[in-house]
Coordinates of C-alpha atoms and ligand atoms in Angstrom, one line a residue:
M1 CA 98.2 96.4 85.4
C2 CA 96.1 99.4 85.2
G3 CA 97.4 103.0 84.6
I4 CA 97.5 105.6 87.3
V5 CA 97.9 109.4 86.9
G6 CA 97.5 112.3 89.9
Y7 CA 97.9 116.0 89.5
V8 CA 98.0 119.0 92.2
G9 CA 98.6 122.5 90.8
R10 CA 98.7 125.9 92.1
P11 CA 96.8 128.1 89.8
G12 CA 99.0 130.3 87.9
A13 CA 102.4 128.6 89.1
P14 CA 104.9 128.4 86.3
G15 CA 104.6 124.5 86.2
A16 CA 100.7 124.5 86.6
A17 CA 99.1 122.8 83.6
A18 CA 96.5 125.0 81.8
G19 CA 93.3 123.3 81.5
G20 CA 92.9 122.1 85.0
G21 CA 93.2 119.0 86.8
A22 CA 90.7 117.0 84.8
A23 CA 92.4 117.9 81.6
V24 CA 95.9 116.8 83.0
A25 CA 94.5 113.6 84.2
L26 CA 92.7 112.9 80.9
E27 CA 95.8 113.6 78.9
G28 CA 97.9 111.3 81.5
L29 CA 95.4 108.7 80.9
R30 CA 95.7 108.7 77.1
R31 CA 99.6 108.1 77.6
L32 CA 98.8 105.4 79.8
E33 CA 95.9 103.6 78.0
Y34 CA 98.6 100.7 76.9
R35 CA 98.5 99.8 80.3
G36 CA 94.7 98.7 80.3
Y37 CA 91.7 100.1 78.7
D38 CA 88.6 98.2 79.9
S39 CA 87.3 101.2 81.7
A40 CA 88.5 104.5 83.0
G41 CA 87.7 107.4 85.3
I42 CA 88.6 110.7 87.0
A43 CA 88.0 112.1 90.4
V44 CA 88.9 116.0 91.1
V45 CA 88.5 117.9 94.4
S46 CA 86.6 121.1 94.3
E47 CA 84.8 123.3 96.7
G48 CA 84.9 120.7 99.5
A49 CA 83.5 118.0 97.5
V50 CA 85.0 115.0 95.5
A51 CA 83.4 114.5 92.0
V52 CA 83.8 111.3 90.0
R53 CA 83.0 110.3 86.4
K54 CA 83.9 106.7 85.3
R55 CA 83.0 104.9 82.2
A56 CA 83.4 101.0 81.1
G57 CA 85.1 100.7 77.5
K58 CA 87.8 102.6 76.0
L59 CA 88.7 106.1 77.1
A60 CA 86.8 107.6 74.3
N61 CA 83.6 106.5 76.2
L62 CA 85.0 108.6 79.3
V63 CA 85.6 111.7 76.9
E64 CA 82.1 111.3 75.9
L65 CA 80.7 111.3 79.4
L66 CA 82.8 114.2 80.3
D67 CA 81.6 116.1 77.1
A68 CA 78.0 115.5 78.5
D69 CA 78.7 115.8 82.0
P70 CA 82.0 118.1 82.5
L71 CA 83.8 117.8 85.9
P72 CA 84.1 121.1 88.0
A73 CA 87.2 123.2 87.4
A74 CA 89.8 121.7 89.9
H75 CA 93.6 121.8 90.5
T76 CA 93.5 118.4 92.3
A77 CA 92.8 115.4 90.1
I78 CA 93.3 111.6 89.9
G79 CA 92.7 109.2 86.9
H80 CA 92.7 105.7 86.3
T81 CA 92.6 103.4 83.3
R82 CA 91.9 99.7 84.3
W83 CA 92.8 96.4 83.2
A84 CA 90.3 94.5 85.2
T85 CA 91.4 91.9 87.7
H86 CA 88.8 91.7 90.7
G87 CA 85.0 92.1 88.9
G88 CA 84.5 92.7 85.2
P89 CA 84.8 95.8 83.1
T90 CA 81.5 97.6 84.1
D91 CA 80.9 101.2 85.0
A92 CA 80.6 100.1 88.5
N93 CA 83.8 98.6 88.8
A94 CA 85.7 101.1 87.0
H95 CA 87.8 103.3 89.2
P96 CA 87.9 105.8 91.2
H97 CA 85.9 104.1 94.1
V98 CA 84.5 106.4 96.8
D99 CA 83.7 105.3 100.4
G100 CA 80.3 105.5 101.9
T101 CA 80.3 109.3 102.5
G102 CA 81.6 109.9 99.0
R103 CA 84.4 112.2 100.3
V104 CA 87.3 110.1 99.7
A105 CA 88.1 108.7 96.3
V106 CA 90.8 106.0 95.6
I107 CA 92.4 104.6 92.6
H108 CA 94.5 101.2 92.5
N109 CA 97.0 99.2 90.4
G110 CA 97.5 95.7 91.7
I111 CA 95.7 93.1 93.8
V112 CA 94.7 93.1 97.3
E113 CA 95.3 89.8 98.1
N114 CA 93.2 89.4 101.6
F115 CA 90.2 91.4 100.0
A116 CA 87.8 88.8 100.9
A117 CA 88.4 88.8 104.6
L118 CA 88.3 92.5 104.6
R119 CA 85.4 93.0 102.8
A120 CA 83.5 90.4 104.9
E121 CA 84.7 92.3 108.2
L122 CA 83.3 95.6 106.4
R123 CA 80.3 94.1 105.6
E124 CA 79.7 92.9 109.1
S125 CA 80.1 96.5 110.1
G126 CA 77.3 97.6 108.0
V127 CA 79.5 98.9 104.8
E128 CA 77.4 98.4 101.5
F129 CA 79.6 97.8 98.5
T130 CA 78.7 99.1 95.1
S131 CA 81.2 97.2 93.1
E132 CA 82.9 93.8 92.9
T133 CA 86.3 95.2 93.2
D134 CA 89.0 94.9 95.8
T135 CA 89.8 98.7 95.6
E136 CA 86.4 99.6 97.2
V137 CA 87.5 97.9 100.4
V138 CA 90.6 100.3 100.4
A139 CA 88.1 103.4 99.9
H140 CA 86.0 102.2 102.9
L141 CA 88.9 101.5 105.0
L142 CA 90.4 104.8 104.3
G143 CA 87.1 106.3 105.0
A144 CA 86.9 104.7 108.4
Q145 CA 90.4 105.8 109.2
L146 CA 90.0 109.3 108.1
E147 CA 87.0 109.5 110.7
R148 CA 89.3 108.7 113.4
T149 CA 92.4 110.8 112.5
G150 CA 91.4 113.3 110.0
D151 CA 94.7 113.0 108.2
L152 CA 95.0 111.5 104.7
T153 CA 98.6 110.5 105.1
E154 CA 98.0 108.9 108.3
A155 CA 94.9 107.1 107.2
M156 CA 96.7 105.8 104.1
R157 CA 99.7 104.5 106.1
A158 CA 97.4 102.6 108.6
V159 CA 95.2 101.2 105.8
C160 CA 98.4 99.9 104.0
L161 CA 99.4 97.9 107.0
R162 CA 96.3 96.2 106.7
L163 CA 96.6 95.2 103.0
E164 CA 98.4 92.1 101.4
G165 CA 99.4 91.7 98.0
A166 CA 100.7 94.3 95.5
F167 CA 99.1 97.6 95.1
T168 CA 99.6 101.2 94.1
L169 CA 97.1 103.4 95.6
L170 CA 96.2 107.0 95.1
A171 CA 93.6 109.0 97.1
V172 CA 92.2 112.1 97.4
H173 CA 89.7 113.8 100.1
A174 CA 87.0 116.4 100.0
D175 CA 88.4 118.2 102.8
A176 CA 92.0 118.2 101.5
P177 CA 92.2 120.1 98.2
G178 CA 95.7 120.4 96.8
V179 CA 96.7 117.1 98.2
I180 CA 97.1 113.6 96.8
V181 CA 98.5 110.8 99.0
G182 CA 100.0 107.7 97.2
A183 CA 101.3 104.4 98.2
R184 CA 103.0 101.6 96.9
R185 CA 104.0 97.7 97.5
N186 CA 105.3 95.6 94.9
S187 CA 103.7 97.7 92.1
P188 CA 105.3 100.8 90.7
L189 CA 104.8 104.5 91.6
V190 CA 106.8 107.6 90.2
V191 CA 106.4 111.3 91.3
G192 CA 106.8 114.0 88.7
L193 CA 108.3 117.2 90.0
G194 CA 107.1 120.3 88.7
E195 CA 107.3 123.9 89.5
G196 CA 104.2 124.8 91.7
A197 CA 102.8 121.4 90.5
N198 CA 103.5 117.8 91.3
Y199 CA 102.3 114.6 89.5
L200 CA 101.9 110.9 90.4
G201 CA 102.1 108.4 87.8
S202 CA 102.5 104.3 87.6
D203 CA 105.2 105.4 85.3
V204 CA 106.6 108.5 83.7
A205 CA 104.5 108.4 80.6
A206 CA 101.5 109.9 82.9
F207 CA 103.5 113.1 83.2
I208 CA 105.9 113.3 80.6
A209 CA 104.3 116.2 78.7
H210 CA 104.7 118.4 81.9
T211 CA 108.2 117.4 83.5
R212 CA 111.2 115.2 83.1
E213 CA 112.3 115.4 86.8
A214 CA 111.1 112.5 88.6
L215 CA 111.2 110.6 91.8
E216 CA 111.1 106.8 92.0
L217 CA 109.3 105.6 95.2
G218 CA 110.9 102.7 97.4
Q219 CA 109.1 99.8 98.7
D220 CA 106.2 100.3 101.2
Q221 CA 106.1 103.8 101.1
V222 CA 103.6 106.6 101.2
V223 CA 104.0 109.7 99.3
T224 CA 102.1 112.9 100.0
I225 CA 102.0 115.7 97.1
T226 CA 100.7 119.3 97.2
P227 CA 101.7 121.8 94.6
D228 CA 105.0 122.9 96.4
A229 CA 106.0 119.9 98.4
V230 CA 106.6 116.2 98.2
D231 CA 106.8 114.2 101.4
V232 CA 107.7 110.5 101.8
V233 CA 107.3 108.1 104.8
G234 CA 107.6 104.5 105.0
F235 CA 104.6 102.3 105.9
D236 CA 106.2 102.4 109.4
G237 CA 106.0 106.3 109.7
A238 CA 109.6 106.7 109.4
P239 CA 110.8 109.5 107.1
A240 CA 112.0 108.3 103.7
Q241 CA 113.3 109.5 100.4
G242 CA 112.7 108.4 97.0
R243 CA 115.3 108.1 94.2
R244 CA 115.6 111.4 92.1
F245 CA 116.2 111.1 88.3
H246 CA 115.9 112.9 85.1
V247 CA 113.9 111.3 82.2
D248 CA 115.6 111.6 78.8
W249 CA 113.2 109.6 76.8
D250 CA 110.6 110.7 74.6
A251 CA 107.0 110.3 74.9
S252 CA 107.0 107.0 73.0
A253 CA 110.0 105.5 74.8
A254 CA 108.4 106.6 78.2
E255 CA 105.3 104.2 77.4
K256 CA 107.7 101.5 76.8
G257 CA 109.5 102.1 79.9
G258 CA 112.7 103.1 78.0
F259 CA 112.7 100.0 76.0
P260 CA 113.1 100.0 72.2
S261 CA 109.8 98.1 71.7
F262 CA 106.7 96.8 73.6
M263 CA 108.1 93.2 72.9
A264 CA 111.3 94.1 74.8
K265 CA 109.5 95.5 77.5
E266 CA 107.1 92.7 77.8
I267 CA 110.1 90.1 77.8
H268 CA 111.5 92.1 80.8
D269 CA 108.0 92.4 82.4
Q270 CA 107.8 88.6 82.8
P271 CA 108.9 88.2 86.3
Q272 CA 106.2 90.4 87.2
A273 CA 103.6 88.8 85.1
I274 CA 104.4 85.4 86.9
A275 CA 104.4 86.9 90.3
D276 CA 101.1 89.0 89.9
T277 CA 99.6 85.5 88.3
L278 CA 100.7 83.7 91.6
L279 CA 99.3 86.4 93.8
G280 CA 96.3 85.9 96.0
R281 CA 95.6 82.3 95.1
T282 CA 96.0 80.9 99.0
D283 CA 94.2 81.2 102.0
A284 CA 95.2 82.0 105.5
G285 CA 96.6 78.4 106.2
G286 CA 98.4 78.5 102.7
R287 CA 96.0 76.1 101.2
L288 CA 95.3 76.7 97.6
Q289 CA 92.2 78.7 96.8
L290 CA 91.1 79.4 93.3
D291 CA 88.0 81.8 93.8
E292 CA 87.3 82.0 90.3
M293 CA 87.0 78.3 90.2
K294 CA 83.3 78.0 89.7
I295 CA 83.0 74.5 88.9
S296 CA 81.7 72.4 91.9
E297 CA 84.3 70.4 93.8
A298 CA 82.1 67.3 93.1
E299 CA 82.3 68.0 89.3
L300 CA 86.1 68.4 89.6
R301 CA 86.6 65.2 91.4
A302 CA 84.6 63.4 88.7
V303 CA 86.7 64.7 86.1
D304 CA 88.3 61.7 84.0
K305 CA 89.9 63.7 81.3
I306 CA 91.2 67.2 80.6
V307 CA 91.1 68.6 77.2
V308 CA 93.3 71.8 76.4
I309 CA 92.1 74.0 73.5
A310 CA 94.2 76.8 72.3
C311 CA 96.2 78.2 69.3
G312 CA 99.7 79.1 68.7
T313 CA 101.6 80.2 71.8
A314 CA 98.7 79.6 74.1
A315 CA 98.3 76.1 72.8
Y316 CA 102.4 75.3 73.6
A317 CA 101.5 76.6 77.0
G318 CA 99.0 73.7 77.3
Q319 CA 101.5 71.4 75.8
V320 CA 103.8 72.1 78.8
A321 CA 101.0 71.8 81.3
K322 CA 100.1 68.5 80.0
Y323 CA 103.3 67.1 81.6
A324 CA 102.7 68.7 85.0
I325 CA 99.0 68.0 85.2
E326 CA 99.3 64.4 84.4
H327 CA 102.3 63.9 86.7
W328 CA 100.5 65.6 89.5
C329 CA 97.0 64.7 89.1
R330 CA 97.0 61.3 87.3
I331 CA 94.3 62.7 85.0
P332 CA 94.8 62.3 81.1
V333 CA 95.4 65.4 79.4
E334 CA 94.9 66.2 75.7
V335 CA 96.1 69.3 73.9
E336 CA 94.5 70.0 70.8
L337 CA 94.6 73.0 68.3
A338 CA 91.3 74.8 68.7
H339 CA 90.7 74.9 65.2
E340 CA 91.0 71.3 64.8
F341 CA 89.0 70.4 67.7
R342 CA 85.3 70.7 66.6
Y343 CA 85.9 69.1 63.1
R344 CA 87.1 65.7 64.4
D345 CA 84.3 64.6 66.5
P346 CA 86.2 64.9 69.8
V347 CA 85.2 62.4 72.7
V348 CA 84.0 64.6 75.5
S349 CA 81.4 63.9 78.1
E350 CA 80.3 65.8 81.3
R351 CA 83.1 64.2 82.9
T352 CA 85.6 66.1 80.7
L353 CA 87.2 69.2 81.7
V354 CA 87.9 71.4 78.7
V355 CA 90.7 74.0 79.6
A356 CA 90.6 77.0 76.8
I357 CA 93.6 78.8 77.0
S358 CA 93.8 82.5 75.4
Q359 CA 95.7 85.8 76.1
S360 CA 92.9 87.8 74.5
G361 CA 89.9 85.9 75.1
E362 CA 88.6 86.6 71.6
T363 CA 90.3 84.1 69.2
M364 CA 87.5 82.9 67.3
D365 CA 89.0 79.4 66.8
T366 CA 89.0 79.1 70.7
I367 CA 85.5 80.4 71.0
M368 CA 84.0 78.0 68.5
A369 CA 85.8 75.2 70.3
V370 CA 84.7 76.3 73.8
R371 CA 80.9 76.6 72.3
H372 CA 81.4 73.0 70.8
A373 CA 82.7 71.6 74.0
R374 CA 79.8 72.9 76.1
E375 CA 77.5 71.5 73.5
Q376 CA 78.8 68.3 74.1
G377 CA 78.3 68.5 77.8
A378 CA 81.9 69.2 79.0
K379 CA 82.6 71.9 81.6
V380 CA 84.9 74.8 80.5
L381 CA 87.4 76.6 82.4
A382 CA 88.9 79.6 80.8
I383 CA 92.8 80.7 81.3
C384 CA 92.4 84.0 80.1
N385 CA 94.5 87.3 80.6
T386 CA 91.4 89.5 79.5
N387 CA 88.6 90.1 82.0
G388 CA 85.1 90.3 80.4
S389 CA 86.3 88.9 77.0
T390 CA 84.4 86.5 75.2
I391 CA 85.9 83.3 76.2
P392 CA 85.9 83.6 79.8
R393 CA 82.1 84.9 79.4
E394 CA 80.8 81.9 77.6
S395 CA 83.0 79.4 79.8
D396 CA 81.7 77.9 83.1
A397 CA 84.7 79.3 85.1
A398 CA 87.6 81.4 84.3
L399 CA 91.1 81.7 85.9
Y400 CA 92.9 84.8 85.0
T401 CA 96.4 85.3 84.3
H402 CA 97.7 88.8 85.6
A403 CA 100.2 89.5 82.8
G404 CA 98.7 93.1 81.9
P405 CA 97.9 94.1 78.6
E406 CA 100.2 92.6 75.9
I407 CA 100.5 95.2 73.2
A408 CA 103.2 93.4 71.0
V409 CA 101.5 91.2 68.6
A410 CA 103.8 88.0 69.5
S411 CA 103.1 86.5 72.8
T412 CA 105.6 86.5 75.4
K413 CA 104.7 87.3 78.8
A414 CA 101.0 85.9 78.6
F415 CA 102.9 82.5 77.5
L416 CA 104.7 82.5 81.0
A417 CA 101.6 83.6 82.8
Q418 CA 99.4 80.8 81.1
I419 CA 101.9 78.3 82.1
T420 CA 101.8 79.5 85.8
A421 CA 98.0 79.5 85.8
C422 CA 98.0 76.1 84.4
Y423 CA 100.3 75.0 87.2
L424 CA 97.8 76.8 89.7
L425 CA 95.2 74.6 88.3
G426 CA 97.0 71.2 88.2
L427 CA 98.1 71.8 91.8
Y428 CA 94.5 72.7 92.8
L429 CA 92.9 69.6 91.4
A430 CA 95.8 67.5 92.7
Q431 CA 94.9 69.0 96.2
L432 CA 91.1 68.6 95.7
R433 CA 91.3 65.1 94.5
G434 CA 93.9 63.9 97.0
N435 CA 96.7 63.3 94.7
K436 CA 99.1 65.3 96.7
F437 CA 99.6 66.2 100.4
A438 CA 99.1 69.7 101.5
D439 CA 102.8 70.0 102.0
E440 CA 103.7 68.7 98.5
V441 CA 101.4 71.5 97.1
A442 CA 102.8 73.9 99.4
D443 CA 106.4 73.0 98.2
V444 CA 105.7 73.1 94.6
L445 CA 104.0 76.6 95.1
A446 CA 107.1 77.9 97.0
Q447 CA 109.2 76.9 94.0
L448 CA 106.9 78.8 91.8
H449 CA 107.3 81.8 93.9
E450 CA 111.1 81.5 93.3
V451 CA 110.6 81.9 89.6
P452 CA 110.2 85.2 89.0
G453 CA 113.7 86.1 90.5
Q454 CA 115.0 83.3 88.3
V455 CA 113.6 84.7 85.3
R456 CA 115.1 88.1 86.5
Q457 CA 118.5 86.3 86.7
V458 CA 118.1 84.8 83.2
L459 CA 117.1 88.3 81.8
D460 CA 120.3 89.8 83.5
G461 CA 122.5 87.2 81.9
L462 CA 121.7 87.3 78.2
E463 CA 124.1 89.7 76.6
Q464 CA 125.9 86.6 75.0
V465 CA 122.4 85.8 73.4
R466 CA 121.9 89.3 72.2
E467 CA 125.5 89.4 70.5
I468 CA 124.8 85.9 68.9
A469 CA 121.5 87.0 67.6
R470 CA 123.1 90.2 66.1
Y471 CA 125.8 88.1 64.6
M472 CA 123.3 85.8 63.1
A473 CA 121.2 88.3 61.3
D474 CA 121.7 86.8 58.1
T475 CA 120.8 83.2 59.1
R476 CA 118.4 81.6 56.9
S477 CA 117.3 78.5 59.0
V478 CA 117.4 77.8 62.5
L479 CA 116.4 74.3 64.2
F480 CA 115.1 74.1 67.9
L481 CA 115.2 70.8 69.9
G482 CA 113.7 69.8 73.1
R483 CA 112.5 66.6 74.9
H484 CA 109.7 66.4 77.5
V485 CA 108.7 70.1 78.6
G486 CA 111.4 71.3 76.4
Y487 CA 109.9 70.2 73.4
P488 CA 107.0 72.7 73.5
V489 CA 109.8 75.2 74.6
A490 CA 111.4 74.4 71.4
M491 CA 108.5 74.7 69.3
E492 CA 107.8 78.1 71.0
G493 CA 111.4 79.3 70.2
A494 CA 111.0 78.3 66.7
L495 CA 107.6 80.2 66.4
K496 CA 108.9 83.4 68.1
L497 CA 111.7 83.4 65.2
K498 CA 109.4 82.7 62.4
E499 CA 107.1 85.5 63.3
L500 CA 109.5 88.0 64.6
A501 CA 112.4 87.5 62.3
Y502 CA 110.8 85.9 59.1
I503 CA 113.4 83.0 59.3
H504 CA 112.8 79.5 58.6
A505 CA 112.7 77.8 62.0
E506 CA 111.5 74.2 63.3
G507 CA 111.0 72.7 66.7
F508 CA 111.2 69.2 67.0
A509 CA 111.1 66.6 69.8
A510 CA 114.8 65.7 69.9
G511 CA 114.0 61.8 69.9
E512 CA 112.0 62.5 66.5
L513 CA 115.5 63.6 65.1
K514 CA 116.7 60.1 63.8
H515 CA 113.4 59.5 62.0
G516 CA 113.8 62.2 59.3
P517 CA 114.6 65.7 60.7
I518 CA 118.2 65.1 60.8
A519 CA 118.6 65.1 57.2
L520 CA 118.1 68.8 57.4
V521 CA 121.1 69.2 59.4
E522 CA 124.4 70.5 57.3
P523 CA 127.6 71.9 58.3
G524 CA 126.8 75.5 59.9
Q525 CA 123.2 74.8 60.9
P526 CA 122.4 76.5 63.8
V527 CA 120.6 74.3 66.2
F528 CA 119.3 75.3 69.7
V529 CA 118.9 72.5 72.1
V530 CA 116.9 72.8 75.2
V531 CA 118.5 70.4 77.8
P532 CA 116.6 69.0 80.7
S533 CA 118.3 69.0 84.3
P534 CA 120.8 66.4 85.2
R535 CA 119.2 66.2 88.4
G536 CA 115.7 65.0 86.8
R537 CA 115.3 61.7 85.3
D538 CA 118.9 60.9 84.3
S539 CA 118.1 58.9 81.0
L540 CA 116.1 62.1 79.8
H541 CA 119.4 64.3 80.1
S542 CA 121.7 61.9 78.9
K543 CA 119.6 61.2 75.6
V544 CA 119.5 65.0 74.9
V545 CA 123.2 65.4 75.3
S546 CA 123.4 62.3 72.9
N547 CA 121.2 64.2 70.5
I548 CA 123.5 67.4 70.6
Q549 CA 126.4 65.0 69.9
E550 CA 124.4 63.6 66.9
V551 CA 123.7 67.0 65.2
R552 CA 127.2 68.2 66.2
A553 CA 128.9 65.0 64.5
R554 CA 126.8 66.4 61.2
G555 CA 128.5 69.8 61.4
A556 CA 125.6 71.8 63.2
R557 CA 126.6 74.7 65.4
T558 CA 124.9 74.0 68.7
L559 CA 123.6 76.5 71.0
V560 CA 122.5 74.8 74.2
I561 CA 120.2 75.9 77.0
A562 CA 121.5 74.2 80.1
E563 CA 121.0 74.4 83.8
Q564 CA 123.9 76.2 85.9
G565 CA 126.4 73.4 87.0
D566 CA 125.5 71.1 84.0
T567 CA 129.2 70.4 82.8
E568 CA 128.3 67.4 80.6
V569 CA 126.9 69.5 77.7
E570 CA 130.0 71.6 77.5
P571 CA 132.2 69.3 75.2
Y572 CA 129.4 69.4 72.7
A573 CA 128.2 72.9 72.7
D574 CA 129.4 75.8 70.6
V575 CA 127.5 78.2 73.2
V576 CA 126.1 77.3 76.5
I577 CA 123.2 79.5 77.8
R578 CA 123.1 79.0 81.6
I579 CA 119.6 79.0 83.2
P580 CA 119.2 78.6 87.3
R581 CA 118.6 75.5 88.8
T582 CA 114.8 74.6 89.1
S583 CA 112.5 71.3 88.8
T584 CA 112.2 69.8 85.4
L585 CA 108.4 70.9 85.4
L586 CA 109.1 74.5 86.1
S587 CA 112.1 74.7 83.8
P588 CA 110.1 75.9 80.6
L589 CA 109.4 79.3 82.6
L590 CA 113.2 79.8 82.4
A591 CA 114.3 78.0 79.3
V592 CA 111.9 79.9 76.9
V593 CA 113.4 83.4 77.9
P594 CA 116.7 83.3 76.0
L595 CA 114.7 82.0 72.8
Q596 CA 112.4 84.9 73.3
V597 CA 115.5 87.4 73.6
F598 CA 117.1 85.8 70.7
A599 CA 114.3 86.2 68.4
C600 CA 113.5 89.6 69.3
E601 CA 117.0 90.8 69.1
L602 CA 117.9 89.1 65.8
A603 CA 114.6 90.7 64.1
T604 CA 115.7 94.0 65.6
A605 CA 119.1 93.6 64.1
K606 CA 117.3 93.1 60.7
G607 CA 115.6 96.2 61.2
L608 CA 112.1 94.7 61.6
D609 CA 109.1 96.0 63.5
V610 CA 109.0 93.3 66.4
D611 CA 105.9 95.0 68.0
Q612 CA 103.7 94.4 64.7
P613 CA 105.5 91.7 62.4
R614 CA 103.9 91.4 58.9
N615 CA 100.6 89.6 58.3
L616 CA 99.8 89.1 61.8
A617 CA 97.0 90.4 64.1
K618 CA 97.1 90.5 68.0
S619 CA 93.7 88.9 68.2
V620 CA 92.5 86.6 65.5
T621 CA 88.8 87.1 65.4
V622 CA 88.0 85.2 62.1
E623 CA 88.1 81.3 61.8
Ligands
F6R1 C1 102.2 84.0 68.9 C2 101.0 84.3 69.3 C3 99.8 83.5 68.6 C4 98.5 83.6 69.8 C5 97.5 82.8 69.4 C6 96.5 82.7 70.4 O1 103.2 84.7 69.3 O2 100.8 85.5 69.9 O3 100.2 82.3 68.4 O4 99.2 82.8 71.0 O5 96.9 83.5 68.1 O6 95.9 83.9 70.7 P1 95.1 84.0 72.1 O7 96.1 83.7 73.3 O8 94.8 85.6 72.3 O9 94.1 83.2 71.9

């Protein structure tokens, strides 16, 4: 999830920004830094040439470079702040990228799924690459098209037709001062409309300091901006129009996409986080292909045990994954809190695959566990959201979640992306080891691709949960019950409520109730219950329905998360929260969403800062 800004202005026009293109781009990047911050760069068009400055690391590094080596004065500029997907966070991989002539420069947000095939094709035609990114492919394709047509808009349109995946692209060309061409598919792009100046941004935060009039582009559209005009066409060349709107947010609300907090925004972004994590994982024949999986196929076939190491929410993602991986691959899976792992002399060998899950990639407990596992001869695969961070760097292989930067301290979208990545790993192993036929793998993948839309459906139907949360702002204790994959979901629901709303909360395996925790239930005690699908193993469903009855009989107020059409829960539920039908193994991706929203809303109703809860840090870099 990178940040993108573009600016074209007519010098002296009322809306043209003082300071010129590079200054406007830099200011936009400052406001977009929340979208990614592992490298940044700017390109300007000046005196018949394109000039580029880019640097790995925070924006401050780029500022330092610009101070030492300023860009020429220009009124056409594009800027990019990166959240690495293809290729680590280095100077070479930072955007903008240029073609072989250096006369066209491109920035990109998203993932070009077919970049490997395009790269091979370009290499064959003699192109030399200077980065590991998918974006550079676009720069070279554009360069080649421009040689043919000489028209940047036409070239962009032709190139987009060759790209698969999700992308927002901006391009400038040395021969076209005062022109920026943008394009979008499955990734956002907004135009800022000024007077004698126009802007482009991955969101309105990029240009909110200059204009509040904006145009949202539709899917598969190309936009050409000059200081005085904005023209939109579809990828098919047909004239098109964006949706015009007025932005009435202030700058800080703009960064949060109009949501009251980063947490609310990140919960809302979850469908995209899952969709992006699924992008680019299959080859042309639909076979699962995890390019980042650098452990040999022979070693993966020989694996006789998987140990997942992680902390907090990431460990709950691992617990969900255990059910799926064991079921699909018939390999035993242990899930261990990373800080416990190395102190108990764990039994690992060179046939053990250790999976380290971490959003930040910098959690010290997990880093130490990774080091210990490797010392014992195990292969370590990192599932991580932060390219270039310590955990993937120190692991044998990495599978990146593409959730984009998570700013709120408590994890939400990373959790769903981690489960998705674990499922990709499970299916890949099942395919490789022959536990599943290709059509079975394809079937689960197809179901996974439906999940983003289903999460959106859940998010759209949660007004009742928000109301309940506001009404329950004074609650002192909440219990969460689940069984099978619903058990880690219950624990995650409890964790979210503890850390956001500072309310005592416990997640239990529903079957464990009768062994002790049921003593906690007294009249009025709120109990959330995550109910498995009645279409799954029926004993599981009916057992959980019995558990609801047991707590209800003791006076509990039951808030039941159940699949659409599950009427059996109704007699015992004070409140039923519906989620769409999906398979049991995929249901955590839906069932956890109401619990996240409940915690976020309740904490907000208490007047708490949901983005920075007390006593917590986003990245726990001490043991
Ligand atoms: C809870 C939360 C934490 C993290 C844990 C691991 O909302 O955010 O429990 O999940 O500290 O962090 P990462 O995934 O960065 O290793």
